[in-house]
Tab-separated table of C-alpha atoms in Angstrom:
chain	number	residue	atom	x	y	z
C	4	UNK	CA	99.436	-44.819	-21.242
C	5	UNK	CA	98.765	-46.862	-18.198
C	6	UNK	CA	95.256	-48.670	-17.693
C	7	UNK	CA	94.087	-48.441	-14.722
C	8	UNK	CA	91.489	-51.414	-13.574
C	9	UNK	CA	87.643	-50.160	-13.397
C	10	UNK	CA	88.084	-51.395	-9.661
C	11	UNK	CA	90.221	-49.227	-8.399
C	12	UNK	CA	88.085	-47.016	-6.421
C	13	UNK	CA	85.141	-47.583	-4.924
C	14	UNK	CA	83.232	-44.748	-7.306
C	15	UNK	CA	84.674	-46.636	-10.317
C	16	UNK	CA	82.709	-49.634	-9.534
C	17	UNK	CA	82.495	-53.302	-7.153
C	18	UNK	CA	85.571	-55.943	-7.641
C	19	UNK	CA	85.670	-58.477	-10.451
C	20	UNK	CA	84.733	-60.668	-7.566
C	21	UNK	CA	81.519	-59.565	-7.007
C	22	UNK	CA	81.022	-59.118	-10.444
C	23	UNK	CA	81.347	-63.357	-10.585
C	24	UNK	CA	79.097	-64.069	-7.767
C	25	UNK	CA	76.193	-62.606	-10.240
C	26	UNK	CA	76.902	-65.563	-12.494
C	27	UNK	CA	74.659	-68.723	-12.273
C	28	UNK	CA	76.718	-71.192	-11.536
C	29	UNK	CA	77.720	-73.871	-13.978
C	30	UNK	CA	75.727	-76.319	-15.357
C	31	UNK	CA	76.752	-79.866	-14.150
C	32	UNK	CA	77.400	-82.272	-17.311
C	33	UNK	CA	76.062	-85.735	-16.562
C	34	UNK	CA	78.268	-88.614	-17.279
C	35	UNK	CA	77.884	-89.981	-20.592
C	36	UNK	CA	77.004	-93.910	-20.856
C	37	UNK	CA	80.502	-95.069	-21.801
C	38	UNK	CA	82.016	-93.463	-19.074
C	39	UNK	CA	79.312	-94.555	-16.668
C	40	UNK	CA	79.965	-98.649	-17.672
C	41	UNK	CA	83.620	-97.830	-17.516
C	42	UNK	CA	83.072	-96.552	-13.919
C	43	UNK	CA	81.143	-100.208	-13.173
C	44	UNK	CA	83.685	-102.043	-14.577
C	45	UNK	CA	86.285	-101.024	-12.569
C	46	UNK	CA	84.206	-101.403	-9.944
C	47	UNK	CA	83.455	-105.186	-10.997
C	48	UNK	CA	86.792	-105.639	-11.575
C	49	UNK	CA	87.856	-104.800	-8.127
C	50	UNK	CA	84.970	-107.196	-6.928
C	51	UNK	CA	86.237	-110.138	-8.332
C	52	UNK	CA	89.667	-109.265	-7.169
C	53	UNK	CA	88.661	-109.129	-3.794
C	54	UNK	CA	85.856	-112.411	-3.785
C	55	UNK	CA	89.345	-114.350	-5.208
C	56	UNK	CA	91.051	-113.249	-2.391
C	57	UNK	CA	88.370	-114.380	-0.437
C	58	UNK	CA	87.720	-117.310	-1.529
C	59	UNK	CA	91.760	-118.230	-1.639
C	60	UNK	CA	91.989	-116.986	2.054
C	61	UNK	CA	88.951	-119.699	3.278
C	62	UNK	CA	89.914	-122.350	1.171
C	63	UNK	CA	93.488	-121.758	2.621
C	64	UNK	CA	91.801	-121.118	6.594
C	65	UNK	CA	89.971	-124.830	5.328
C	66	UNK	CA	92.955	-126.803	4.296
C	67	UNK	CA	94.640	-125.468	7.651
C	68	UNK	CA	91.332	-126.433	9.700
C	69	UNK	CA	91.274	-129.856	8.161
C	70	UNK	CA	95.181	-130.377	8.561
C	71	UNK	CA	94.540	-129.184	12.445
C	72	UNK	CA	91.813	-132.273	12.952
C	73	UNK	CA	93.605	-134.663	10.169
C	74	UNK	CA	91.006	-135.539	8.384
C	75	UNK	CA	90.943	-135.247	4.005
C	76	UNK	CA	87.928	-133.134	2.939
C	77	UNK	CA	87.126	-136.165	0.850
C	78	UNK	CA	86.039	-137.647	4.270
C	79	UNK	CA	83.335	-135.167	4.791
C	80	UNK	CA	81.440	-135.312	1.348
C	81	UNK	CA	78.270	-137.376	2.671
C	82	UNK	CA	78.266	-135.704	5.549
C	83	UNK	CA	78.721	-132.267	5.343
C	84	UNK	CA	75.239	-131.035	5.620
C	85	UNK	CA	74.104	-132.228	8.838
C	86	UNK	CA	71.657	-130.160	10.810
C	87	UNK	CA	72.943	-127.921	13.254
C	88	UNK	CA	70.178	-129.431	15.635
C	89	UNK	CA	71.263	-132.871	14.859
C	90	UNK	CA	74.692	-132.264	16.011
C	91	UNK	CA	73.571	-130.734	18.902
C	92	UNK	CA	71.334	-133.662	20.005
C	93	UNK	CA	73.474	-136.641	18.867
C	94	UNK	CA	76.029	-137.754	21.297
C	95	UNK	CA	79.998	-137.309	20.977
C	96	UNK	CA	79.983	-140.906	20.812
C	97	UNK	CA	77.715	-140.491	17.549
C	98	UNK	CA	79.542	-137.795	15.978
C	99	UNK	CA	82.861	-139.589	16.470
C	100	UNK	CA	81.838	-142.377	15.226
C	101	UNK	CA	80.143	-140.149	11.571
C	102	UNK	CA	82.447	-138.075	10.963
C	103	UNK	CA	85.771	-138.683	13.410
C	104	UNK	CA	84.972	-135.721	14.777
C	105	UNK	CA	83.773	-134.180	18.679
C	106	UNK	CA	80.384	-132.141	17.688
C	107	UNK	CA	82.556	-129.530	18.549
C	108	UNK	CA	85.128	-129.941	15.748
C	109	UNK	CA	82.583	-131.093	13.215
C	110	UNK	CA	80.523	-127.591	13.725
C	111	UNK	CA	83.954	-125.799	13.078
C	112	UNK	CA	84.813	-127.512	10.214
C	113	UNK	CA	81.026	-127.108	8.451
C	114	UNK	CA	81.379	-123.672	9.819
C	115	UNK	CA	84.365	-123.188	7.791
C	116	UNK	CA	83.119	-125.157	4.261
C	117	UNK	CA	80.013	-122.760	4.360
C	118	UNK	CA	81.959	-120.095	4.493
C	119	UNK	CA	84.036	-121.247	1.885
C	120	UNK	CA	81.181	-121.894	-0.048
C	121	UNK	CA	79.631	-118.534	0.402
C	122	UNK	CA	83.455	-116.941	-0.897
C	123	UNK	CA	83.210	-119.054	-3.724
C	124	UNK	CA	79.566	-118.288	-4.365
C	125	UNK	CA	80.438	-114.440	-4.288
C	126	UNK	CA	83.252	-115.304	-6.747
C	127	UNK	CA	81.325	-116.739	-9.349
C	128	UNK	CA	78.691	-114.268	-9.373
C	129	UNK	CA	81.534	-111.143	-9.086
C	130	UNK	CA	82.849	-113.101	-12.167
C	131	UNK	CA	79.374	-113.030	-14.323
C	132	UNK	CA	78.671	-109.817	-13.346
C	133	UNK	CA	82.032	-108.169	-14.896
C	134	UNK	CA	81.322	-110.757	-18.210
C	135	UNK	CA	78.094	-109.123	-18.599
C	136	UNK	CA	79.816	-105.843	-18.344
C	137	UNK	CA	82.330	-106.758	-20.650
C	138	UNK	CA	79.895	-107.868	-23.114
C	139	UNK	CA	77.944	-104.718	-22.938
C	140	UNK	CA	81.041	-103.016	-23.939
C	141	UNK	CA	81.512	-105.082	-26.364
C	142	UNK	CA	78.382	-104.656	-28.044
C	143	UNK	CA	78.623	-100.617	-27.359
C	144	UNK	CA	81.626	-100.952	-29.175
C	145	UNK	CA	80.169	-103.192	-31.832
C	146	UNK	CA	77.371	-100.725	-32.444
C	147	UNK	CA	79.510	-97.781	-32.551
C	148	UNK	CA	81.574	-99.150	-35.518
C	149	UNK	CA	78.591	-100.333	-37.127
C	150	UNK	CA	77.344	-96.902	-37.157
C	151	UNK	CA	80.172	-94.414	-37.893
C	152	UNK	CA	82.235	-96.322	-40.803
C	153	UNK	CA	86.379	-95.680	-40.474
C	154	UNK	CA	86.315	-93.217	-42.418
C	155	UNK	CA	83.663	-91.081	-40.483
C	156	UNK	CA	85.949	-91.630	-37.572
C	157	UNK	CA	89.137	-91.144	-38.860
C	158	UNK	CA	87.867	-87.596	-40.335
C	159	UNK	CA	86.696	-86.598	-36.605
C	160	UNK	CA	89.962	-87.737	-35.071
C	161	UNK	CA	91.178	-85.067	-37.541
C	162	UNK	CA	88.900	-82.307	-36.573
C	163	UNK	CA	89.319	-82.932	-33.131
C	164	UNK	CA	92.923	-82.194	-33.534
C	165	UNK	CA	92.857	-79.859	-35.262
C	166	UNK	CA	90.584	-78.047	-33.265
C	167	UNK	CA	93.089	-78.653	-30.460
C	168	UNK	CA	95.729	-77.298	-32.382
C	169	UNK	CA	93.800	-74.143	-32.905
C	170	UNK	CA	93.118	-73.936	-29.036
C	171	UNK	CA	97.000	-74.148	-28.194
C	172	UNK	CA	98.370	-71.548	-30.671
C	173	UNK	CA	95.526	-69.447	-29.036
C	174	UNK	CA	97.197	-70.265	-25.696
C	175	UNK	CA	100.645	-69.299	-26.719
């Protein structure tokens, strides 16, 4: 004997489809903590990767600037941090005579040091940021094993296979 499916006429009743639409839909699980740090770290991680890359590309754009107007960065240390407005209102004769360079020159090279500053800056705190996240994985971790002894553990690892080995013979 053949079954037929209820569906097959339009007296026998509406399509499975239908039948679905009358569902609510399904619940949406909220990430659970662990997964929610692992999502940040990887974030953080690709954050310091790219403030390192940063920070090698301006202290690379730096050294070029510096070999450009020959002058060591050593040269600069006293007087790196002169005001934008002083620069502007000293004469060339001034700022040639400071720093070796036109005003010109001098306001691309502290351009380029604050910049690399800044990329460096970015880097350090990228760098704390994935520590702390580390650490709080660390001490999730901690607090877990604290909590559920190895043997605890090592019996759910068993259930939980178990149980998947019931599912697939179910599947087969």
């Amino acid at each position: 004997m053949i079954l037929e499916p209820i569906h097959d006429t339009p007296a026998r009743g509406p399509h499975p489809e239908w039948l679905v639409s009358l569902l609510p839909p399904a619940p949406q699980v909220a990430p659970n903590h662990a997964t929610l740090v692992a999502q940040e770290l990887v974030q953080l991680e690709a954050d310091v990767e790219d403030a390192l890359l940063r920070a090698v590309e301006t202290d690379q754009s730096l050294t070029n600037l510096e070999d450009e107007l020959q002058v060591p960065r050593e040269d600069f240390s006293g007087v790196e941090n002169l005001s934008n407005e002083y620069i502007h209102n000293a004469s060339e004769f001034v700022m040639i005579s400071l720093t070796g360079l036109s005003a010109v020159n001098y306001e691309r090279y502290q351009s380029q040091v604050r910049r690399h500053q800044m990329s460096l800056t970015q880097f350090a705190t990228s760098s704390q940021r994935l520590g702390e996240g580390r650490r709080e994985v660390e001490r999730f971790n901690d607090h877990v094993q604290r909590r559920y002894s190895t043997a605890t553990l090592a019996l759910v690892r068993a259930e939980v296979n178990f149980s998947i080995g019931i599912v697939d013979q179910s599947l087969e």
